[in-house]
C-alpha positions as a printed NumPy array, in Angstrom:
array([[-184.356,   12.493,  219.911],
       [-184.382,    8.818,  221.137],
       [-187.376,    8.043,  218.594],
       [-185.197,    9.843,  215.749],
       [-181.878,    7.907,  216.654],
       [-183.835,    4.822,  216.065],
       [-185.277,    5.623,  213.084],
       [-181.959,    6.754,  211.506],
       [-180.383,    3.427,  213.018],
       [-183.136,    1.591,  211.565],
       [-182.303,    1.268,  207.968],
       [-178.398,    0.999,  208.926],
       [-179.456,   -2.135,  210.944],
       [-181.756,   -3.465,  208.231],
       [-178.751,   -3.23 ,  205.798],
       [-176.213,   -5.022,  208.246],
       [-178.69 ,   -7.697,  208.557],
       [-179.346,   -8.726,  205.031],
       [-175.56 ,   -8.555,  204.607],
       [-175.539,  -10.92 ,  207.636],
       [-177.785,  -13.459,  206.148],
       [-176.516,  -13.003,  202.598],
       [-172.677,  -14.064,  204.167],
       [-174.188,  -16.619,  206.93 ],
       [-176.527,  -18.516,  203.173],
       [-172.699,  -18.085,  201.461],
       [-170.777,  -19.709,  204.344],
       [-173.92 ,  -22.501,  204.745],
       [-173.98 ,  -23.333,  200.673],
       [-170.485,  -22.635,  199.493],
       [-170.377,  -25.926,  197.903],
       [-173.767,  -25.085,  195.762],
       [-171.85 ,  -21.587,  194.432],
       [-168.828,  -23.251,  194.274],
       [-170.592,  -26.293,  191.687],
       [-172.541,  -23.512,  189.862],
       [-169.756,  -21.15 ,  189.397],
       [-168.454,  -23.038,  186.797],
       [-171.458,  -23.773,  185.122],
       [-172.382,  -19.788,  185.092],
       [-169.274,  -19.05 ,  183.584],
       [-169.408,  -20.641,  180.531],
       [-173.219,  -19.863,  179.821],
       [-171.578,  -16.486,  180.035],
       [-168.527,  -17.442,  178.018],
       [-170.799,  -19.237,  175.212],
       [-173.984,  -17.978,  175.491],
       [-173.412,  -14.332,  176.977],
       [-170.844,  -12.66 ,  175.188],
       [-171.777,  -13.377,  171.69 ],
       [-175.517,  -12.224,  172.805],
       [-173.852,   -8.912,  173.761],
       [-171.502,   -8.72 ,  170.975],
       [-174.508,   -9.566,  168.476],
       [-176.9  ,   -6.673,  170.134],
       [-173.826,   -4.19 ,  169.421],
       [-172.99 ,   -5.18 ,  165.759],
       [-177.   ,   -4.714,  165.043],
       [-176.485,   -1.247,  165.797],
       [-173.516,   -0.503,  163.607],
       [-173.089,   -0.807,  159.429],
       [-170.429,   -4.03 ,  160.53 ],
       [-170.264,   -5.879,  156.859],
       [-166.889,   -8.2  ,  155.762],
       [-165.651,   -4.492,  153.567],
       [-165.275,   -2.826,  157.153],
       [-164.519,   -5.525,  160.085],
       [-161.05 ,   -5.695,  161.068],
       [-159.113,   -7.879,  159.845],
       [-155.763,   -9.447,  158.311],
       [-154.31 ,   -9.923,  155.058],
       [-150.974,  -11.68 ,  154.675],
       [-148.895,   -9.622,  157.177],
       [-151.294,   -6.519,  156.99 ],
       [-153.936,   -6.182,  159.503],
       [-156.417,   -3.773,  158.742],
       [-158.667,   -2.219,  161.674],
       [-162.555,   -1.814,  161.795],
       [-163.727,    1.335,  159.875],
       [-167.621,    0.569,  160.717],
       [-169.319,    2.965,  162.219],
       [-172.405,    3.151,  164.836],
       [-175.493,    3.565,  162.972],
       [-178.126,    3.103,  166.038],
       [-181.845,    1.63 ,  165.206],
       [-181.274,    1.649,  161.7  ],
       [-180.663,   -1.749,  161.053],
       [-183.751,   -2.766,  162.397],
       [-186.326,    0.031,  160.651],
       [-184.638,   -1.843,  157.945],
       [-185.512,   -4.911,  158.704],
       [-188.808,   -4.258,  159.784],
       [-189.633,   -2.064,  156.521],
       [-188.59 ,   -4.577,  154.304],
       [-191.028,   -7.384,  152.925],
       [-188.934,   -9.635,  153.169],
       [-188.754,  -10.327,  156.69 ],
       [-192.556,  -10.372,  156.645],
       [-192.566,  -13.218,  154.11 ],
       [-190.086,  -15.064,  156.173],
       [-192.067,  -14.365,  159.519],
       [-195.224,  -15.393,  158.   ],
       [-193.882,  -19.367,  156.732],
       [-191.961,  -18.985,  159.765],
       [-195.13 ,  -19.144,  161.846],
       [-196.954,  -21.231,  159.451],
       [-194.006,  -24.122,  159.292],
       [-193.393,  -23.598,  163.333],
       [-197.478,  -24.02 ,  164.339],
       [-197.655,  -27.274,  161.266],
       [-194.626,  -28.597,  162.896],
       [-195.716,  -28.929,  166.251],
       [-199.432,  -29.795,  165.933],
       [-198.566,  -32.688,  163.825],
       [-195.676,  -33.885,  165.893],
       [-198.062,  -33.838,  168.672],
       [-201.266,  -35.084,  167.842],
       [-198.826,  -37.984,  166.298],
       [-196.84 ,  -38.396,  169.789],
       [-199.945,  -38.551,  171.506],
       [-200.973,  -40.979,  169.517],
       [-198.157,  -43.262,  169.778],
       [-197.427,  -42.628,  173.504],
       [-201.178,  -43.579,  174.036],
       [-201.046,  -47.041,  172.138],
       [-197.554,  -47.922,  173.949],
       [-199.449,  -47.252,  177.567],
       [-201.675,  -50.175,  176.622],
       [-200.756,  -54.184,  177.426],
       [-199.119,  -54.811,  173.839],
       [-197.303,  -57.78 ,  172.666],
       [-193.402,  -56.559,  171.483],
       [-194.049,  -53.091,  173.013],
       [-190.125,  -52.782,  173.61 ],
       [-189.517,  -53.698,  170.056],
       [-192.071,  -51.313,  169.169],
       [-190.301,  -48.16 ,  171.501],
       [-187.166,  -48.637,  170.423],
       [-188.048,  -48.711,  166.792],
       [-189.989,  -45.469,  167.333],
       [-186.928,  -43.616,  169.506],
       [-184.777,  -44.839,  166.646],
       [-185.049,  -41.094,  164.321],
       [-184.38 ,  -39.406,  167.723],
       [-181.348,  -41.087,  168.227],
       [-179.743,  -40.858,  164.678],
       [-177.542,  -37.377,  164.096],
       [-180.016,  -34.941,  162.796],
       [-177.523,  -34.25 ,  159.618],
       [-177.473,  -37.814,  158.746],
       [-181.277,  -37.931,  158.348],
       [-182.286,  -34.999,  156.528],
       [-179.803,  -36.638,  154.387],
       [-180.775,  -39.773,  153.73 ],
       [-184.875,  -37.787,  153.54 ],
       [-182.672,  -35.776,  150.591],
       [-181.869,  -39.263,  149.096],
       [-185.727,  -40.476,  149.36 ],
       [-187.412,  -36.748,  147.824],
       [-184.852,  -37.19 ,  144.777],
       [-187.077,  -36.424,  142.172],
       [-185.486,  -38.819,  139.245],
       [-183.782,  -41.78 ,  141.509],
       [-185.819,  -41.365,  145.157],
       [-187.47 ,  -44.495,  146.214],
       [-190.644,  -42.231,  147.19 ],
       [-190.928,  -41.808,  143.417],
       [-189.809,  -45.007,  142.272],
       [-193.04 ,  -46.329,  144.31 ],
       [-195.218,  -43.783,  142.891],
       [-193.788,  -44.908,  139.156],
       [-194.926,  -48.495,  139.977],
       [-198.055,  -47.296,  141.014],
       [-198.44 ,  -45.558,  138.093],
       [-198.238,  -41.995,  139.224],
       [-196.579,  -39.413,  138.118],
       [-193.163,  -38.487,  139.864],
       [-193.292,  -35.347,  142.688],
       [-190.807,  -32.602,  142.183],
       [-190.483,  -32.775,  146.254],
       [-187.284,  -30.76 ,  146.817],
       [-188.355,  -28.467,  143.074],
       [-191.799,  -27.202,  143.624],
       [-192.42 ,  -24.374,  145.837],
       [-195.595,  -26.217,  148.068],
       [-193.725,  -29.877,  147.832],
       [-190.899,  -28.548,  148.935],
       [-193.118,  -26.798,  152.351],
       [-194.57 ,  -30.246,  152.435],
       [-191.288,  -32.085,  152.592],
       [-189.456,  -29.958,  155.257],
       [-192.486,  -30.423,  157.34 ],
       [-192.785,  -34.01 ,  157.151],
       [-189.226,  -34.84 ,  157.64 ],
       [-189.147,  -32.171,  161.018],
       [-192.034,  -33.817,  162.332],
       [-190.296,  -37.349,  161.91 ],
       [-187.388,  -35.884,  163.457],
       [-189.507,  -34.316,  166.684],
       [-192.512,  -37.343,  166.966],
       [-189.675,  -39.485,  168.93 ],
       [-189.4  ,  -37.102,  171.908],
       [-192.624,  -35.778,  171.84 ],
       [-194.04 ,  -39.505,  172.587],
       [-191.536,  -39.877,  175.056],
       [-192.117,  -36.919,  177.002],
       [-195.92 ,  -37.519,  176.881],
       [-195.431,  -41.663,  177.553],
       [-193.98 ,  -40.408,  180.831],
       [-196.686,  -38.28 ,  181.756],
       [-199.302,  -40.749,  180.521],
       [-197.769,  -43.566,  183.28 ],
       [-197.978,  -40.836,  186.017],
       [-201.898,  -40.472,  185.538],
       [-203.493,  -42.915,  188.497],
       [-204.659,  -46.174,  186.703],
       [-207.618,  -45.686,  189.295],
       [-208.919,  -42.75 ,  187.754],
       [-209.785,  -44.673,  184.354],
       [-211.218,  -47.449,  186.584],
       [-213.584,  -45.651,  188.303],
       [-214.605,  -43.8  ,  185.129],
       [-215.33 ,  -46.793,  183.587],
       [-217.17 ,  -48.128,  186.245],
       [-219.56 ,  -45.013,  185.935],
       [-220.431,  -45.739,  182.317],
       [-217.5  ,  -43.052,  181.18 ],
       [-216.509,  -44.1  ,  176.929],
       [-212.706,  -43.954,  175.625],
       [-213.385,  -40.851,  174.643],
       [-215.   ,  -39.259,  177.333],
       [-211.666,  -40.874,  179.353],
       [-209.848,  -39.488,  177.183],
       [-211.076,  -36.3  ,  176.966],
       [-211.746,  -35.924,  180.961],
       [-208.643,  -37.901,  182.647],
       [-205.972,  -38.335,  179.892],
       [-205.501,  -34.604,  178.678],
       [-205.9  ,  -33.084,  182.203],
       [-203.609,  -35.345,  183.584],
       [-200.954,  -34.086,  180.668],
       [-201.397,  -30.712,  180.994],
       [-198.36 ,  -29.774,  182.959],
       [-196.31 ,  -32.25 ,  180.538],
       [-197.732,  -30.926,  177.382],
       [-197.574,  -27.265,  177.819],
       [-193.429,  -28.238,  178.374],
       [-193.138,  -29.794,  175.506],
       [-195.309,  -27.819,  173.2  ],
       [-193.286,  -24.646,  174.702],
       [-189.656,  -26.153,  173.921],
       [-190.641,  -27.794,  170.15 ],
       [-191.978,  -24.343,  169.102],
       [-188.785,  -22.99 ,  170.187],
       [-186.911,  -25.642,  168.39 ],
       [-188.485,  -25.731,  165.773],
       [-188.745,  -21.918,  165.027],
       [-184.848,  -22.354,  165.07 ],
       [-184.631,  -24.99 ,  163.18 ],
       [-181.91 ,  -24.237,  160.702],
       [-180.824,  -28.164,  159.77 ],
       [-183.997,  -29.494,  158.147],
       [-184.635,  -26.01 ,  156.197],
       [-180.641,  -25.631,  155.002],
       [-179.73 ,  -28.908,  154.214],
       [-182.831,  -30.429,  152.579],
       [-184.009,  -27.529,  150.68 ],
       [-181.059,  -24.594,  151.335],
       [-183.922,  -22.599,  151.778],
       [-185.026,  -23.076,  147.825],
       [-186.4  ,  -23.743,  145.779],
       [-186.016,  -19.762,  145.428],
       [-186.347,  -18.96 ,  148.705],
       [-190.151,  -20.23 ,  149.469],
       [-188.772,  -22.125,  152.289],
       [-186.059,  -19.834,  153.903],
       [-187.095,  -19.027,  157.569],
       [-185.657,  -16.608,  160.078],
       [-182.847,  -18.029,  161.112],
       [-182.022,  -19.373,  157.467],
       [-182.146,  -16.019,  156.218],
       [-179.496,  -14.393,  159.154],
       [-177.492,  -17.407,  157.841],
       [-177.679,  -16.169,  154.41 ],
       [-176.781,  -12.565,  155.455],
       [-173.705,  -13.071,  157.459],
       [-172.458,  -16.471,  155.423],
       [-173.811,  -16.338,  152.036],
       [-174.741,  -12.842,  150.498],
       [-171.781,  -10.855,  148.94 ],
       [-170.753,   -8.097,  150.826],
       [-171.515,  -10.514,  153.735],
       [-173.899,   -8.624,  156.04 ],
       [-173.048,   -8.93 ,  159.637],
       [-175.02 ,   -6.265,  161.004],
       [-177.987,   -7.244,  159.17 ],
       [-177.215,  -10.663,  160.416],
       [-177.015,   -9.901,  163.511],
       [-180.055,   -7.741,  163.488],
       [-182.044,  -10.493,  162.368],
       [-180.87 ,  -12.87 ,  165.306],
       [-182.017,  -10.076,  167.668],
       [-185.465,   -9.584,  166.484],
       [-185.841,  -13.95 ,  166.446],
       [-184.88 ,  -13.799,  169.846],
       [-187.22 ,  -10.746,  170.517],
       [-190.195,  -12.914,  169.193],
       [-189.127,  -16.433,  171.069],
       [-189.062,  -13.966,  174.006],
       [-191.931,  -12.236,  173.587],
       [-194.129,  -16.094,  172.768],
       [-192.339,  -17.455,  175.671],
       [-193.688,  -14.473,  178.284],
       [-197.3  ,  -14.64 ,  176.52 ],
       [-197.53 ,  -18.776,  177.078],
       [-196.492,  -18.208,  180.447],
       [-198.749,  -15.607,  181.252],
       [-201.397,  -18.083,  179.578],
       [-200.488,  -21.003,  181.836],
       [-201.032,  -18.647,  184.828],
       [-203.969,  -17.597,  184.1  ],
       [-205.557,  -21.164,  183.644],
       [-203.815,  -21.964,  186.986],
       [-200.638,  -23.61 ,  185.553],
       [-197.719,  -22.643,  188.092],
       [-194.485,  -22.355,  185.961]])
Protein backbone atom coordinates (compact mmCIF):
# COMPACT_ATOMS: atom_id res chain seq x y z
CA UNK A 1 0.00 0.00 0.00
CA UNK A 2 2.87 2.38 1.05
CA UNK A 3 4.81 1.45 -2.33
CA UNK A 4 1.39 2.17 -4.29
CA UNK A 5 0.71 5.59 -2.45
CA UNK A 6 4.03 6.62 -3.71
CA UNK A 7 3.72 5.68 -6.97
CA UNK A 8 0.30 7.38 -7.40
CA UNK A 9 1.92 10.53 -5.57
CA UNK A 10 4.70 10.30 -7.86
CA UNK A 11 3.48 11.80 -11.03
CA UNK A 12 1.26 14.40 -8.90
CA UNK A 13 4.64 15.56 -7.41
CA UNK A 14 6.46 15.52 -10.74
CA UNK A 15 3.67 17.83 -12.10
CA UNK A 16 3.79 20.32 -9.04
CA UNK A 17 7.40 20.54 -9.60
CA UNK A 18 7.70 21.54 -13.18
CA UNK A 19 4.91 24.02 -12.39
CA UNK A 20 7.28 25.14 -9.58
CA UNK A 21 10.20 25.76 -11.77
CA UNK A 22 8.15 26.98 -14.73
CA UNK A 23 6.67 29.99 -12.07
CA UNK A 24 10.15 30.27 -10.00
CA UNK A 25 12.13 30.82 -14.35
CA UNK A 26 8.82 33.40 -14.76
CA UNK A 27 9.35 35.28 -11.47
CA UNK A 28 13.51 35.11 -12.16
CA UNK A 29 13.14 36.48 -16.07
CA UNK A 30 10.00 38.54 -16.07
CA UNK A 31 11.82 41.29 -17.65
CA UNK A 32 13.00 38.85 -20.71
CA UNK A 33 8.95 37.87 -21.27
CA UNK A 34 8.02 41.11 -20.53
CA UNK A 35 10.70 42.64 -23.62
CA UNK A 36 9.64 39.70 -25.89
CA UNK A 37 6.00 39.95 -25.38
CA UNK A 38 5.79 42.69 -27.50
CA UNK A 39 7.93 41.54 -30.05
CA UNK A 40 5.78 38.07 -30.25
CA UNK A 41 2.79 39.91 -30.69
CA UNK A 42 3.24 41.56 -33.68
CA UNK A 43 5.11 38.61 -35.52
CA UNK A 44 1.70 37.23 -34.70
CA UNK A 45 -0.19 40.35 -35.69
CA UNK A 46 1.91 40.68 -39.12
CA UNK A 47 3.26 37.59 -39.82
CA UNK A 48 0.70 35.06 -38.12
CA UNK A 49 -2.64 35.92 -38.96
CA UNK A 50 -2.36 36.51 -42.60
CA UNK A 51 -0.36 32.97 -42.68
CA UNK A 52 -3.55 31.50 -41.15
CA UNK A 53 -5.96 33.48 -43.05
CA UNK A 54 -3.95 32.58 -46.39
CA UNK A 55 -3.93 28.58 -45.48
CA UNK A 56 -7.91 28.98 -45.12
CA UNK A 57 -8.68 30.97 -48.37
CA UNK A 58 -6.47 28.11 -50.29
CA UNK A 59 -9.04 25.81 -49.31
CA UNK A 60 -12.10 27.68 -50.43
CA UNK A 61 -13.20 29.01 -54.28
CA UNK A 62 -12.50 32.88 -52.49
CA UNK A 63 -12.22 35.05 -55.98
CA UNK A 64 -13.17 39.18 -56.03
CA UNK A 65 -17.11 37.77 -57.62
CA UNK A 66 -17.65 36.12 -54.05
CA UNK A 67 -15.57 37.98 -51.11
CA UNK A 68 -17.56 40.22 -49.09
CA UNK A 69 -17.65 43.33 -49.71
CA UNK A 70 -19.21 46.99 -50.17
CA UNK A 71 -20.66 48.94 -52.81
CA UNK A 72 -21.79 52.50 -52.18
CA UNK A 73 -24.01 51.91 -49.10
CA UNK A 74 -24.59 48.12 -49.93
CA UNK A 75 -22.42 45.62 -48.37
CA UNK A 76 -22.60 42.39 -49.79
CA UNK A 77 -21.43 39.19 -47.67
CA UNK A 78 -19.05 36.29 -48.76
CA UNK A 79 -20.92 33.62 -50.86
CA UNK A 80 -17.54 31.41 -51.30
CA UNK A 81 -17.69 28.26 -50.34
CA UNK A 82 -15.09 25.55 -48.81
CA UNK A 83 -13.74 23.57 -51.54
CA UNK A 84 -10.89 21.54 -49.46
CA UNK A 85 -7.55 20.29 -51.46
CA UNK A 86 -8.81 21.35 -54.61
CA UNK A 87 -7.02 24.32 -55.13
CA UNK A 88 -3.90 22.73 -54.85
CA UNK A 89 -4.52 19.35 -57.24
CA UNK A 90 -5.03 22.36 -59.33
CA UNK A 91 -2.12 23.83 -58.98
CA UNK A 92 -0.08 20.95 -58.96
CA UNK A 93 -1.84 19.47 -62.25
CA UNK A 94 -1.35 22.41 -64.11
CA UNK A 95 1.91 23.08 -66.26
CA UNK A 96 2.12 26.04 -65.44
CA UNK A 97 3.34 25.96 -62.06
CA UNK A 98 5.93 23.47 -63.30
CA UNK A 99 7.29 26.01 -65.79
CA UNK A 100 7.40 28.59 -63.11
CA UNK A 101 9.08 26.10 -60.53
CA UNK A 102 11.56 25.04 -62.99
CA UNK A 103 13.10 29.04 -63.89
CA UNK A 104 12.27 29.45 -60.40
CA UNK A 105 15.04 27.04 -59.42
CA UNK A 106 17.13 27.80 -62.33
CA UNK A 107 17.11 31.87 -61.64
CA UNK A 108 17.32 31.11 -57.60
CA UNK A 109 20.62 28.49 -57.94
CA UNK A 110 22.25 31.32 -61.00
CA UNK A 111 21.52 33.97 -58.55
CA UNK A 112 23.31 32.82 -55.71
CA UNK A 113 26.34 31.03 -57.21
CA UNK A 114 27.25 34.10 -59.02
CA UNK A 115 26.63 36.48 -56.19
CA UNK A 116 28.89 34.31 -54.29
CA UNK A 117 31.72 33.23 -56.12
CA UNK A 118 31.71 37.25 -56.91
CA UNK A 119 31.50 38.18 -52.99
CA UNK A 120 34.13 35.88 -52.33
CA UNK A 121 36.03 37.34 -54.61
CA UNK A 122 35.77 40.80 -53.55
CA UNK A 123 35.75 40.10 -49.77
CA UNK A 124 39.08 38.18 -50.47
CA UNK A 125 40.93 41.13 -52.33
CA UNK A 126 39.62 43.73 -49.54
CA UNK A 127 41.32 41.28 -46.68
CA UNK A 128 44.63 42.08 -48.36
CA UNK A 129 46.98 45.42 -47.43
CA UNK A 130 45.43 47.67 -50.34
CA UNK A 131 45.98 51.24 -50.97
CA UNK A 132 42.20 53.20 -50.84
CA UNK A 133 40.60 49.97 -49.48
CA UNK A 134 37.88 52.25 -47.68
CA UNK A 135 37.23 54.01 -50.89
CA UNK A 136 37.09 50.77 -52.46
CA UNK A 137 34.27 49.22 -49.60
CA UNK A 138 32.22 51.86 -49.66
CA UNK A 139 31.98 52.05 -53.38
CA UNK A 140 31.18 48.32 -53.38
CA UNK A 141 28.35 48.59 -50.30
CA UNK A 142 27.04 51.47 -52.38
CA UNK A 143 24.06 49.05 -54.56
CA UNK A 144 23.26 47.61 -51.08
CA UNK A 145 22.50 50.74 -49.70
CA UNK A 146 20.39 52.35 -52.56
CA UNK A 147 16.34 51.43 -52.32
CA UNK A 148 16.01 48.28 -54.25
CA UNK A 149 13.06 50.07 -56.47
CA UNK A 150 15.29 52.84 -57.39
CA UNK A 151 17.85 50.47 -58.96
CA UNK A 152 16.05 48.05 -60.92
CA UNK A 153 14.98 51.31 -62.22
CA UNK A 154 17.65 53.04 -63.24
CA UNK A 155 19.00 48.92 -64.65
CA UNK A 156 15.39 49.52 -66.70
CA UNK A 157 16.91 52.86 -67.97
CA UNK A 158 20.42 51.11 -68.96
CA UNK A 159 18.60 47.61 -70.84
CA UNK A 160 16.43 50.24 -72.94
CA UNK A 161 16.76 48.72 -76.09
CA UNK A 162 16.63 52.08 -78.44
CA UNK A 163 18.09 54.90 -75.84
CA UNK A 164 20.07 52.52 -73.00
CA UNK A 165 23.62 53.46 -72.61
CA UNK A 166 24.44 49.53 -72.61
CA UNK A 167 23.41 49.78 -76.27
CA UNK A 168 24.60 53.05 -77.10
CA UNK A 169 28.20 51.45 -76.22
CA UNK A 170 27.56 48.45 -78.17
CA UNK A 171 26.46 50.94 -81.30
CA UNK A 172 29.92 52.60 -80.98
CA UNK A 173 31.46 49.45 -80.94
CA UNK A 174 29.80 48.52 -83.79
CA UNK A 175 27.46 45.87 -82.54
CA UNK A 176 24.28 45.34 -83.00
CA UNK A 177 21.75 46.60 -80.24
CA UNK A 178 20.35 43.70 -77.51
CA UNK A 179 16.64 43.48 -77.13
CA UNK A 180 17.54 43.02 -73.17
CA UNK A 181 14.11 43.59 -71.58
CA UNK A 182 12.33 41.97 -75.40
CA UNK A 183 13.92 38.65 -75.92
CA UNK A 184 12.91 35.77 -73.93
CA UNK A 185 16.89 34.54 -72.86
CA UNK A 186 18.11 38.46 -72.60
CA UNK A 187 15.54 39.17 -70.63
CA UNK A 188 16.66 35.76 -68.03
CA UNK A 189 20.06 37.26 -68.51
CA UNK A 190 19.15 40.73 -67.39
CA UNK A 191 17.09 39.90 -64.22
CA UNK A 192 19.97 37.80 -63.21
CA UNK A 193 22.62 40.22 -63.58
CA UNK A 194 20.91 43.09 -62.03
CA UNK A 195 19.83 40.56 -58.72
CA UNK A 196 23.25 39.56 -58.43
CA UNK A 197 24.42 43.34 -58.39
CA UNK A 198 21.81 43.92 -55.96
CA UNK A 199 22.95 40.74 -53.52
CA UNK A 200 27.15 40.86 -54.28
CA UNK A 201 27.20 43.91 -51.59
CA UNK A 202 26.09 41.79 -48.61
CA UNK A 203 27.34 38.70 -49.64
CA UNK A 204 31.06 40.29 -49.49
CA UNK A 205 30.23 41.74 -46.37
CA UNK A 206 29.05 38.84 -44.62
CA UNK A 207 32.01 36.76 -45.94
CA UNK A 208 34.72 39.93 -45.27
CA UNK A 209 33.67 39.35 -41.67
CA UNK A 210 34.25 35.84 -41.58
CA UNK A 211 37.43 36.11 -43.64
CA UNK A 212 39.02 38.62 -40.62
CA UNK A 213 37.94 35.97 -38.01
CA UNK A 214 40.22 33.19 -39.68
CA UNK A 215 43.73 33.30 -37.44
CA UNK A 216 46.34 35.23 -39.61
CA UNK A 217 48.64 32.39 -38.06
CA UNK A 218 47.10 29.72 -39.84
CA UNK A 219 48.19 31.20 -43.40
CA UNK A 220 51.63 31.80 -41.81
CA UNK A 221 52.41 28.59 -40.87
CA UNK A 222 51.04 27.20 -44.15
CA UNK A 223 53.23 29.18 -45.93
CA UNK A 224 56.05 28.39 -44.02
CA UNK A 225 55.43 24.62 -44.97
CA UNK A 226 55.64 25.27 -48.70
CA UNK A 227 51.51 25.52 -48.78
CA UNK A 228 50.53 27.77 -52.54
CA UNK A 229 47.53 30.46 -52.58
CA UNK A 230 45.60 27.97 -53.63
CA UNK A 231 46.24 25.21 -51.54
CA UNK A 232 45.60 28.20 -48.62
CA UNK A 233 42.88 28.84 -50.07
CA UNK A 234 41.44 25.77 -50.57
CA UNK A 235 42.61 24.27 -46.98
CA UNK A 236 42.30 27.42 -44.46
CA UNK A 237 40.12 30.06 -46.25
CA UNK A 238 36.91 27.93 -47.15
CA UNK A 239 36.99 25.87 -43.88
CA UNK A 240 37.35 28.75 -41.92
CA UNK A 241 33.96 30.19 -43.82
CA UNK A 242 32.00 27.41 -43.55
CA UNK A 243 29.77 28.37 -40.71
CA UNK A 244 29.51 31.99 -42.44
CA UNK A 245 28.78 30.71 -45.84
CA UNK A 246 26.24 28.10 -45.27
CA UNK A 247 24.25 31.45 -43.47
CA UNK A 248 24.43 33.33 -46.15
CA UNK A 249 23.96 30.92 -48.96
CA UNK A 250 20.76 29.69 -46.80
CA UNK A 251 19.15 33.34 -46.45
CA UNK A 252 20.04 34.61 -50.39
CA UNK A 253 18.29 31.45 -51.70
CA UNK A 254 15.45 32.39 -49.63
CA UNK A 255 15.59 35.90 -50.83
CA UNK A 256 16.07 35.43 -53.81
CA UNK A 257 13.42 32.66 -54.49
CA UNK A 258 11.10 35.56 -53.24
CA UNK A 259 12.32 37.98 -55.04
CA UNK A 260 9.34 39.74 -56.52
CA UNK A 261 11.11 43.47 -57.18
CA UNK A 262 13.78 42.63 -59.75
CA UNK A 263 11.32 40.08 -61.70
CA UNK A 264 8.06 42.71 -61.57
CA UNK A 265 9.52 45.83 -62.13
CA UNK A 266 12.28 45.18 -64.70
CA UNK A 267 10.60 42.68 -66.79
CA UNK A 268 6.72 42.41 -65.16
CA UNK A 269 7.38 38.98 -65.57
CA UNK A 270 7.50 39.37 -69.69
CA UNK A 271 8.39 39.34 -72.08
CA UNK A 272 5.28 36.80 -72.17
CA UNK A 273 5.75 35.35 -69.14
CA UNK A 274 9.39 33.58 -69.65
CA UNK A 275 10.46 35.31 -66.59
CA UNK A 276 7.43 35.15 -64.14
CA UNK A 277 8.47 33.15 -60.96
CA UNK A 278 6.43 31.88 -58.06
CA UNK A 279 5.77 34.57 -56.24
CA UNK A 280 5.25 36.80 -59.48
CA UNK A 281 2.70 34.55 -60.61
CA UNK A 282 0.50 34.57 -56.94
CA UNK A 283 0.91 38.33 -57.65
CA UNK A 284 -0.66 37.99 -60.93
CA UNK A 285 -3.51 35.79 -59.55
CA UNK A 286 -4.75 37.81 -56.70
CA UNK A 287 -3.74 41.49 -58.34
CA UNK A 288 -3.74 41.16 -61.98
CA UNK A 289 -5.92 38.33 -63.63
CA UNK A 290 -9.68 39.18 -64.12
CA UNK A 291 -11.83 37.51 -61.93
CA UNK A 292 -8.92 38.17 -59.47
CA UNK A 293 -8.06 34.76 -57.98
CA UNK A 294 -7.54 34.84 -54.31
CA UNK A 295 -7.72 31.34 -53.55
CA UNK A 296 -5.48 30.43 -56.25
CA UNK A 297 -3.33 33.16 -54.92
CA UNK A 298 -3.23 32.13 -51.90
CA UNK A 299 -2.68 28.56 -52.81
CA UNK A 300 0.30 29.43 -54.58
CA UNK A 301 1.88 31.34 -51.49
CA UNK A 302 1.29 28.10 -49.52
CA UNK A 303 2.99 25.69 -51.71
CA UNK A 304 6.27 28.58 -52.00
CA UNK A 305 6.35 28.45 -48.46
CA UNK A 306 5.98 24.56 -48.47
CA UNK A 307 9.17 24.40 -50.72
CA UNK A 308 11.35 27.27 -48.71
CA UNK A 309 10.31 24.96 -45.83
CA UNK A 310 10.95 21.89 -47.07
CA UNK A 311 14.92 23.36 -48.65
CA UNK A 312 15.36 24.96 -45.38
CA UNK A 313 14.84 21.40 -43.23
CA UNK A 314 16.97 19.46 -46.04
CA UNK A 315 20.14 22.17 -45.71
CA UNK A 316 19.86 21.79 -42.17
CA UNK A 317 19.78 18.25 -42.03
CA UNK A 318 22.89 18.60 -44.52
CA UNK A 319 24.85 20.86 -42.18
CA UNK A 320 24.32 18.21 -39.44
CA UNK A 321 25.40 15.65 -41.02
CA UNK A 322 28.84 17.24 -42.06
CA UNK A 323 29.03 18.32 -38.36
CA UNK A 324 27.67 21.90 -38.78
CA UNK A 325 25.65 22.65 -35.42
CA UNK A 326 22.73 25.02 -36.43
Amino acid sequence: MGGDTGAARGPGRTTARSDSGLKRALATHWYAWAMIAPVVLVLGVIIGWPLVRGIYLSLTDANERNVARTIGVRHIEATYEFVGLDNYAAVLGDPVFWQRLVWTVLWTVGCVSLTFALGLALATMLNRPLRGRAAYRMALILPWAVPGFVSVFAWRFLFNRDNGILNKLLDGGGIAAIPWLDDPTWAKVSVIAVNVWLGVPFMMVALLGGLQSIPAELYEAAEMDGATPWQRFRHITLPGLRAVSMTVILLSTIWTFNMFPVIFLLTRGGPGDSTEILVTQAFREAFIASPRDFAGSATWGVLILALLMIFALVYRRSLRKQGEVW
